[in-house]
């Protein structure tokens, strides 16, 4: 599988991807799932891919040459699009092109046409934008209320994003949060693994040098991994264990006034629940 | 959906379940997913159910009267089984009985025969045992290495269980961990919701009064919910943000000696990744 996250903040964008690919558990490989498109002073775009690797790679390959026509019949590509919306349309078109070419053969082989993409960046003349693109080539855009998108094995790492990320979160802090989210995912799911690719993009820069490949020997990641695990455990230990009655605590687990009664026990075969 | 967890420790067993059921997002109801079977001084068993509610309820109903035959032709029920393994076989048989009755009609209606169960407890004469039972009526048993089972929306709450639970974890601490796991799940997934049912069983007691229904006004749960969220945030804030170069930190994000190179940027249409 895969885990990728893209975050849109007032201060910029953060992208993080793992690089484990598996077909079953006995065919595990490393493929990096991020591409950075940059033309300095003009546009900066990042693409994250999850799903069937042959589809992802085909989309990445043809995206470079894929075209849509504008109303005057002029070709639009990701390199001349005037908006990220148009660039996302070109990406959606590339997905549909691969669908037309491969979907039937895949279906005959019992394989679903399965791809999901996160695509974000900034083109000179407008603000930053972040999209999630589906297998049908349709897409949605991140908003103030939903400032991040995840693809792949997203559930393990979602709670910490929900607790931390808002549009006001600073860039480095959001990168830290994405890494913690990735760390939780890698702890609980073997199909997500290193190395990680991380990009930070500052608004209105139209380029970035904050691009790093993080392996398990990376000093910052090691610190984060061990400190987060250890401090999480300290916090957990610092919380009071449940006390069943209210004689010794202000926060008892059982309260006589509770609305919902504890479950009735069944103690004979003929006894009914209701 | 549903989220339930059952944990087997040296000190006893912990079971926790939510009570939200949904068919789509506009048909949300409350159904409790735990049943406690207790005959004091003889056996204590808990069943947690996830999946299609009509299947779960049918299994729960017929489990009371379901029988297998022992080698001498004598009927085995959950009330006279001499081992939890036999009781789990009776449960598996009940699942198969419902399959025989309903699966074809469900299939005709486009509904999958989908149920998963956690079943654990202790019968006098042997130790505690914990099982996960599948739609086919087959089952697996928890071991020292894998001391817990989750059913339903299990991914959000898995990282904290992986970090905390070992066979040596005390009962109350495991209950706290299960509640934190549930709290993370409810934060990120609307289909899991209160009230919660929690049971703690102490080894060799063959009964338990530590059974509570927890709603959002429960003093202990409120304390846990707010303290965990707040302290998690404090821990997160206490971790150093990434520093990109190594001039001001011992744990830089970028290191010159890294094995994996950062991603190459693509800056022209004709440029290739590889």
CSV table of N, CA and C in Angstrom, one decimal, chain B residues 36-160:
chain,number,residue,atom,x,y,z
B,36,UNK,N,-23.0,-10.0,27.7
B,36,UNK,CA,-22.2,-10.7,28.8
B,36,UNK,C,-23.0,-11.9,29.2
B,37,UNK,N,-22.3,-13.1,29.2
B,37,UNK,CA,-22.9,-14.3,29.6
B,37,UNK,C,-22.2,-14.7,30.9
B,38,UNK,N,-22.9,-14.9,32.0
B,38,UNK,CA,-22.3,-15.2,33.3
B,38,UNK,C,-23.1,-16.2,34.0
B,39,UNK,N,-22.4,-17.3,34.5
B,39,UNK,CA,-23.0,-18.1,35.5
B,39,UNK,C,-21.9,-18.2,36.6
B,40,UNK,N,-22.3,-17.5,37.7
B,40,UNK,CA,-21.3,-17.2,38.7
B,40,UNK,C,-20.6,-18.5,39.2
B,41,UNK,N,-19.3,-18.5,39.3
B,41,UNK,CA,-18.5,-19.6,39.8
B,41,UNK,C,-18.3,-20.7,38.7
B,42,UNK,N,-18.8,-20.5,37.5
B,42,UNK,CA,-18.7,-21.5,36.5
B,42,UNK,C,-18.2,-21.0,35.2
B,43,UNK,N,-18.7,-19.9,34.7
B,43,UNK,CA,-18.2,-19.3,33.4
B,43,UNK,C,-18.6,-17.9,33.3
B,44,UNK,N,-17.7,-17.2,32.6
B,44,UNK,CA,-18.0,-15.7,32.3
B,44,UNK,C,-17.5,-15.5,30.9
B,45,UNK,N,-18.4,-15.1,30.0
B,45,UNK,CA,-18.1,-14.9,28.6
B,45,UNK,C,-18.7,-13.6,28.1
B,46,UNK,N,-17.9,-13.0,27.1
B,46,UNK,CA,-18.4,-11.7,26.5
B,46,UNK,C,-18.3,-11.9,25.0
B,47,UNK,N,-19.4,-11.4,24.3
B,47,UNK,CA,-19.4,-11.4,22.9
B,47,UNK,C,-19.6,-10.0,22.4
B,48,UNK,N,-18.7,-9.7,21.4
B,48,UNK,CA,-18.8,-8.3,20.7
B,48,UNK,C,-19.1,-8.6,19.3
B,49,UNK,N,-20.0,-7.8,18.7
B,49,UNK,CA,-20.3,-8.1,17.3
B,49,UNK,C,-20.2,-6.8,16.4
B,50,UNK,N,-19.7,-7.1,15.2
B,50,UNK,CA,-19.6,-6.0,14.2
B,50,UNK,C,-20.1,-6.6,12.8
B,51,UNK,N,-20.5,-5.7,11.9
B,51,UNK,CA,-21.0,-6.2,10.6
B,51,UNK,C,-22.5,-5.9,10.5
B,52,UNK,N,-23.1,-6.6,9.6
B,52,UNK,CA,-24.5,-6.5,9.3
B,52,UNK,C,-25.3,-6.7,10.6
B,53,UNK,N,-26.1,-5.8,11.0
B,53,UNK,CA,-26.9,-5.9,12.2
B,53,UNK,C,-27.9,-7.0,12.3
B,54,UNK,N,-28.5,-7.3,11.1
B,54,UNK,CA,-29.5,-8.4,11.1
B,54,UNK,C,-28.8,-9.7,11.3
B,55,UNK,N,-27.6,-9.8,10.8
B,55,UNK,CA,-26.9,-11.1,11.0
B,55,UNK,C,-26.4,-11.2,12.5
B,56,UNK,N,-25.9,-10.1,13.0
B,56,UNK,CA,-25.4,-10.1,14.4
B,56,UNK,C,-26.5,-10.4,15.3
B,57,UNK,N,-27.7,-9.8,15.1
B,57,UNK,CA,-28.8,-10.1,16.1
B,57,UNK,C,-29.3,-11.5,16.0
B,58,UNK,N,-29.3,-12.0,14.7
B,58,UNK,CA,-29.7,-13.5,14.6
B,58,UNK,C,-28.7,-14.4,15.3
B,59,UNK,N,-27.4,-14.1,15.1
B,59,UNK,CA,-26.4,-14.9,15.8
B,59,UNK,C,-26.6,-14.9,17.3
B,60,UNK,N,-26.8,-13.7,17.8
B,60,UNK,CA,-26.9,-13.5,19.3
B,60,UNK,C,-28.2,-14.3,19.7
B,61,UNK,N,-29.2,-14.2,19.0
B,61,UNK,CA,-30.5,-14.9,19.4
B,61,UNK,C,-30.3,-16.4,19.4
B,62,UNK,N,-29.8,-17.0,18.3
B,62,UNK,CA,-29.7,-18.4,18.2
B,62,UNK,C,-28.6,-19.0,19.0
B,63,UNK,N,-27.6,-18.2,19.4
B,63,UNK,CA,-26.4,-18.7,20.1
B,63,UNK,C,-26.9,-19.3,21.5
B,64,UNK,N,-28.0,-18.8,22.0
B,64,UNK,CA,-28.5,-19.3,23.3
B,64,UNK,C,-29.0,-20.7,23.2
B,65,UNK,N,-29.4,-21.1,22.0
B,65,UNK,CA,-30.0,-22.5,21.9
B,65,UNK,C,-29.1,-23.4,20.9
B,66,UNK,N,-28.1,-22.8,20.3
B,66,UNK,CA,-27.3,-23.5,19.3
B,66,UNK,C,-26.6,-24.7,20.0
B,67,UNK,N,-26.5,-25.8,19.3
B,67,UNK,CA,-25.8,-27.0,19.8
B,67,UNK,C,-24.9,-27.6,18.8
B,68,UNK,N,-23.8,-28.1,19.3
B,68,UNK,CA,-22.9,-29.0,18.5
B,68,UNK,C,-23.0,-30.4,19.2
B,69,UNK,N,-22.6,-31.4,18.5
B,69,UNK,CA,-22.6,-32.7,19.2
B,69,UNK,C,-21.2,-33.1,19.6
B,70,UNK,N,-21.0,-33.6,20.8
B,70,UNK,CA,-19.6,-34.1,21.1
B,70,UNK,C,-19.5,-35.5,20.6
B,71,UNK,N,-18.3,-36.1,20.7
B,71,UNK,CA,-18.1,-37.5,20.1
B,71,UNK,C,-19.1,-38.5,20.5
B,72,UNK,N,-19.7,-38.3,21.7
B,72,UNK,CA,-20.7,-39.3,22.2
B,72,UNK,C,-22.1,-38.9,21.8
B,73,UNK,N,-22.2,-37.9,21.0
B,73,UNK,CA,-23.5,-37.5,20.5
B,73,UNK,C,-24.3,-36.6,21.5
B,74,UNK,N,-23.6,-36.2,22.6
B,74,UNK,CA,-24.2,-35.3,23.6
B,74,UNK,C,-24.1,-33.9,23.1
B,75,UNK,N,-25.2,-33.1,23.3
B,75,UNK,CA,-25.2,-31.7,22.8
B,75,UNK,C,-24.2,-30.8,23.6
B,76,UNK,N,-23.5,-30.0,22.9
B,76,UNK,CA,-22.6,-28.9,23.5
B,76,UNK,C,-23.2,-27.6,23.2
B,77,UNK,N,-23.5,-26.8,24.3
B,77,UNK,CA,-23.9,-25.4,24.1
B,77,UNK,C,-22.9,-24.5,24.8
B,78,UNK,N,-23.1,-23.2,24.7
B,78,UNK,CA,-22.2,-22.3,25.4
B,78,UNK,C,-22.3,-22.4,26.9
B,79,UNK,N,-23.4,-23.0,27.3
B,79,UNK,CA,-23.7,-23.1,28.8
B,79,UNK,C,-23.1,-24.4,29.4
B,80,UNK,N,-22.9,-25.4,28.6
B,80,UNK,CA,-22.3,-26.6,29.1
B,80,UNK,C,-20.9,-26.9,28.6
B,81,UNK,N,-20.4,-26.1,27.6
B,81,UNK,CA,-19.1,-26.4,27.0
B,81,UNK,C,-18.0,-26.4,28.1
B,82,UNK,N,-17.1,-27.4,27.9
B,82,UNK,CA,-16.1,-27.5,29.0
B,82,UNK,C,-14.9,-26.6,28.7
B,83,UNK,N,-14.8,-26.0,27.5
B,83,UNK,CA,-13.7,-25.1,27.2
B,83,UNK,C,-14.2,-24.0,26.4
B,84,UNK,N,-13.5,-22.8,26.4
B,84,UNK,CA,-13.9,-21.7,25.6
B,84,UNK,C,-13.7,-22.1,24.1
B,85,UNK,N,-12.8,-23.0,23.8
B,85,UNK,CA,-12.7,-23.4,22.4
B,85,UNK,C,-14.0,-24.0,21.9
B,86,UNK,N,-14.6,-24.9,22.7
B,86,UNK,CA,-15.8,-25.5,22.3
B,86,UNK,C,-16.9,-24.4,22.2
B,87,UNK,N,-16.9,-23.5,23.2
B,87,UNK,CA,-17.9,-22.4,23.1
B,87,UNK,C,-17.8,-21.6,21.8
B,88,UNK,N,-16.5,-21.4,21.4
B,88,UNK,CA,-16.2,-20.6,20.2
B,88,UNK,C,-16.7,-21.4,19.0
B,89,UNK,N,-16.6,-22.8,19.1
B,89,UNK,CA,-17.1,-23.6,18.0
B,89,UNK,C,-18.6,-23.5,17.9
B,90,UNK,N,-19.3,-23.5,19.0
B,90,UNK,CA,-20.7,-23.3,19.0
B,90,UNK,C,-21.1,-22.0,18.4
B,91,UNK,N,-20.3,-20.9,18.7
B,91,UNK,CA,-20.6,-19.6,18.1
B,91,UNK,C,-20.4,-19.7,16.6
B,92,UNK,N,-19.3,-20.3,16.1
B,92,UNK,CA,-19.0,-20.4,14.7
B,92,UNK,C,-20.2,-21.2,14.0
B,93,UNK,N,-20.7,-22.2,14.7
B,93,UNK,CA,-21.8,-23.0,14.2
B,93,UNK,C,-23.1,-22.1,14.0
B,94,UNK,N,-23.3,-21.2,15.0
B,94,UNK,CA,-24.4,-20.3,15.0
B,94,UNK,C,-24.3,-19.3,13.8
B,95,UNK,N,-23.0,-18.9,13.5
B,95,UNK,CA,-22.8,-18.0,12.3
B,95,UNK,C,-23.1,-18.8,11.0
B,96,UNK,N,-22.7,-20.1,11.0
B,96,UNK,CA,-23.0,-20.9,9.8
B,96,UNK,C,-24.5,-21.1,9.6
B,97,UNK,N,-25.2,-21.3,10.7
B,97,UNK,CA,-26.6,-21.5,10.7
B,97,UNK,C,-27.3,-20.3,10.0
B,98,UNK,N,-26.9,-19.1,10.5
B,98,UNK,CA,-27.5,-17.9,9.9
B,98,UNK,C,-27.1,-17.7,8.5
B,99,UNK,N,-25.9,-18.1,8.1
B,99,UNK,CA,-25.4,-18.1,6.7
B,99,UNK,C,-26.4,-18.9,5.9
B,100,UNK,N,-26.6,-20.2,6.3
B,100,UNK,CA,-27.5,-21.1,5.6
B,100,UNK,C,-28.9,-20.5,5.4
B,101,UNK,N,-29.3,-19.8,6.4
B,101,UNK,CA,-30.7,-19.3,6.3
B,101,UNK,C,-30.8,-18.0,5.4
B,102,UNK,N,-29.7,-17.1,5.5
B,102,UNK,CA,-29.9,-15.7,5.0
B,102,UNK,C,-29.0,-15.4,3.8
B,103,UNK,N,-27.9,-16.1,3.7
B,103,UNK,CA,-26.8,-15.6,2.7
B,103,UNK,C,-27.3,-15.5,1.3
B,104,UNK,N,-28.1,-16.5,0.8
B,104,UNK,CA,-28.6,-16.4,-0.5
B,104,UNK,C,-29.5,-15.2,-0.8
B,105,UNK,N,-30.4,-15.0,0.1
B,105,UNK,CA,-31.4,-13.9,0.0
B,105,UNK,C,-30.6,-12.6,0.0
B,106,UNK,N,-29.6,-12.5,0.9
B,106,UNK,CA,-28.8,-11.3,1.0
B,106,UNK,C,-28.1,-11.0,-0.3
B,107,UNK,N,-27.5,-12.1,-0.8
B,107,UNK,CA,-26.7,-12.0,-2.1
B,107,UNK,C,-27.7,-11.5,-3.2
B,108,UNK,N,-28.9,-12.1,-3.2
B,108,UNK,CA,-29.8,-11.6,-4.3
B,108,UNK,C,-30.1,-10.1,-4.1
B,109,UNK,N,-30.1,-9.6,-2.9
B,109,UNK,CA,-30.3,-8.2,-2.7
B,109,UNK,C,-29.0,-7.4,-2.8
B,110,UNK,N,-27.9,-8.0,-3.2
B,110,UNK,CA,-26.7,-7.3,-3.3
B,110,UNK,C,-26.0,-7.0,-2.0
B,111,UNK,N,-26.3,-7.7,-1.0
B,111,UNK,CA,-25.7,-7.5,0.4
B,111,UNK,C,-24.8,-8.6,0.7
B,112,UNK,N,-23.6,-8.3,1.1
B,112,UNK,CA,-22.6,-9.3,1.5
B,112,UNK,C,-22.9,-9.9,2.8
B,113,UNK,N,-22.7,-11.2,3.0
B,113,UNK,CA,-22.8,-11.8,4.3
B,113,UNK,C,-21.6,-11.4,5.2
B,114,UNK,N,-21.7,-10.4,6.0
B,114,UNK,CA,-20.6,-9.8,6.6
B,114,UNK,C,-20.8,-9.7,8.1
B,115,UNK,N,-20.0,-10.4,8.9
B,115,UNK,CA,-20.1,-10.3,10.3
B,115,UNK,C,-18.7,-10.6,10.9
B,116,UNK,N,-18.3,-10.0,12.0
B,116,UNK,CA,-17.1,-10.4,12.7
B,116,UNK,C,-17.4,-10.2,14.1
B,117,UNK,N,-16.8,-11.1,14.9
B,117,UNK,CA,-17.1,-11.2,16.3
B,117,UNK,C,-15.8,-11.4,17.1
B,118,UNK,N,-15.8,-10.8,18.3
B,118,UNK,CA,-14.8,-11.1,19.3
B,118,UNK,C,-15.5,-11.8,20.5
B,119,UNK,N,-14.9,-12.9,20.9
B,119,UNK,CA,-15.6,-13.7,21.9
B,119,UNK,C,-14.5,-14.2,22.9
B,120,UNK,N,-14.7,-13.9,24.1
B,120,UNK,CA,-13.7,-14.3,25.1
B,120,UNK,C,-14.3,-14.5,26.5
B,121,UNK,N,-13.5,-15.1,27.3
B,121,UNK,CA,-14.0,-15.4,28.7
B,121,UNK,C,-13.2,-16.5,29.3
B,122,UNK,N,-13.8,-17.1,30.3
B,122,UNK,CA,-13.2,-18.2,31.1
B,122,UNK,C,-14.2,-19.2,31.6
B,123,UNK,N,-13.9,-20.4,31.4
B,123,UNK,CA,-14.8,-21.5,31.9
B,123,UNK,C,-14.0,-22.3,32.9
B,124,UNK,N,-14.6,-22.6,34.0
B,124,UNK,CA,-13.9,-23.2,35.2
B,124,UNK,C,-13.2,-24.5,34.7
B,125,UNK,N,-11.9,-24.6,35.0
B,125,UNK,CA,-11.1,-25.8,34.6
B,125,UNK,C,-10.1,-25.4,33.6
B,126,UNK,N,-10.1,-24.2,33.0
B,126,UNK,CA,-9.1,-23.8,32.1
B,126,UNK,C,-8.8,-22.3,32.3
B,127,UNK,N,-7.8,-21.8,31.6
B,127,UNK,CA,-7.5,-20.4,31.6
B,127,UNK,C,-8.4,-19.5,30.8
B,128,UNK,N,-8.2,-18.2,30.8
B,128,UNK,CA,-9.0,-17.3,30.0
B,128,UNK,C,-8.6,-17.5,28.5
B,129,UNK,N,-9.5,-17.3,27.6
B,129,UNK,CA,-9.2,-17.4,26.2
B,129,UNK,C,-10.0,-16.3,25.4
B,130,UNK,N,-9.4,-15.9,24.3
B,130,UNK,CA,-10.0,-14.8,23.5
B,130,UNK,C,-10.0,-15.1,22.1
B,131,UNK,N,-11.1,-15.1,21.4
B,131,UNK,CA,-11.2,-15.5,20.0
B,131,UNK,C,-11.7,-14.3,19.1
B,132,UNK,N,-11.3,-14.4,17.8
B,132,UNK,CA,-12.0,-13.6,16.8
B,132,UNK,C,-12.6,-14.5,15.8
B,133,UNK,N,-13.9,-14.4,15.6
B,133,UNK,CA,-14.7,-15.3,14.7
B,133,UNK,C,-15.1,-14.5,13.4
B,134,UNK,N,-14.9,-15.2,12.3
B,134,UNK,CA,-15.1,-14.6,11.0
B,134,UNK,C,-16.5,-15.0,10.4
B,135,UNK,N,-16.8,-14.4,9.3
B,135,UNK,CA,-18.1,-14.7,8.6
B,135,UNK,C,-18.3,-16.1,8.2
B,136,UNK,N,-17.2,-16.8,8.0
B,136,UNK,CA,-17.3,-18.3,7.7
B,136,UNK,C,-17.5,-19.2,8.9
B,137,UNK,N,-17.5,-18.5,10.1
B,137,UNK,CA,-17.6,-19.3,11.3
B,137,UNK,C,-16.3,-19.9,11.8
B,138,UNK,N,-15.2,-19.6,11.1
B,138,UNK,CA,-13.9,-20.0,11.5
B,138,UNK,C,-13.3,-19.0,12.5
B,139,UNK,N,-12.3,-19.3,13.3
B,139,UNK,CA,-11.8,-18.4,14.3
B,139,UNK,C,-10.4,-18.5,14.6
B,140,UNK,N,-9.8,-17.5,15.2
B,140,UNK,CA,-8.4,-17.5,15.6
B,140,UNK,C,-8.4,-17.1,17.1
B,141,UNK,N,-7.3,-17.4,17.8
B,141,UNK,CA,-7.2,-17.2,19.2
B,141,UNK,C,-6.1,-16.2,19.5
B,142,UNK,N,-6.3,-15.3,20.4
B,142,UNK,CA,-5.2,-14.4,20.8
B,142,UNK,C,-4.1,-15.1,21.6
B,143,UNK,N,-2.9,-14.6,21.4
B,143,UNK,CA,-1.7,-15.3,22.0
B,143,UNK,C,-0.9,-14.2,22.8
B,144,UNK,N,0.2,-14.6,23.4
B,144,UNK,CA,1.0,-13.6,24.1
B,144,UNK,C,1.5,-12.5,23.2
B,145,UNK,N,1.8,-12.9,21.9
B,145,UNK,CA,2.4,-11.9,21.0
B,145,UNK,C,1.3,-11.0,20.4
B,146,UNK,N,0.1,-11.5,20.3
B,146,UNK,CA,-1.1,-10.7,19.8
B,146,UNK,C,-2.2,-10.8,20.8
B,147,UNK,N,-2.1,-9.9,21.9
B,147,UNK,CA,-3.0,-10.1,23.0
B,147,UNK,C,-4.3,-9.4,22.8
B,148,UNK,N,-4.6,-8.8,21.6
B,148,UNK,CA,-5.9,-8.1,21.5
B,148,UNK,C,-6.5,-8.3,20.1
B,149,UNK,N,-7.8,-8.2,20.0
B,149,UNK,CA,-8.5,-8.2,18.7
B,149,UNK,C,-9.4,-7.0,18.6
B,150,UNK,N,-9.4,-6.5,17.4
B,150,UNK,CA,-10.3,-5.4,17.1
B,150,UNK,C,-11.3,-5.8,16.0
B,151,UNK,N,-12.5,-5.3,16.1
B,151,UNK,CA,-13.4,-5.5,14.9
B,151,UNK,C,-14.1,-4.2,14.6
B,152,UNK,N,-14.5,-4.0,13.3
B,152,UNK,CA,-15.1,-2.8,12.8
B,152,UNK,C,-14.0,-1.8,12.4
B,153,UNK,N,-14.2,-0.5,12.7
B,153,UNK,CA,-13.3,0.6,12.3
B,153,UNK,C,-12.1,0.5,13.2
B,154,UNK,N,-11.2,-0.4,12.9
B,154,UNK,CA,-10.1,-0.7,13.8
B,154,UNK,C,-8.8,0.2,13.6
B,155,UNK,N,-8.7,0.8,12.5
B,155,UNK,CA,-7.4,1.4,12.2
B,155,UNK,C,-7.0,2.6,13.0
B,156,UNK,N,-8.0,3.5,13.2
B,156,UNK,CA,-7.7,4.8,13.9
B,156,UNK,C,-7.2,4.5,15.3
B,157,UNK,N,-7.7,3.5,15.9
B,157,UNK,CA,-7.3,3.3,17.3
B,157,UNK,C,-6.3,2.2,17.5
B,158,UNK,N,-5.6,1.8,16.5
B,158,UNK,CA,-4.7,0.7,16.6
B,158,UNK,C,-3.3,1.2,17.1
B,159,UNK,N,-2.8,2.4,16.6
B,159,UNK,CA,-1.5,2.8,17.1
B,159,UNK,C,-1.3,2.8,18.6
B,160,UNK,N,-2.3,3.3,19.4
B,160,UNK,CA,-2.1,3.4,20.8
B,160,UNK,C,-2.1,2.0,21.5
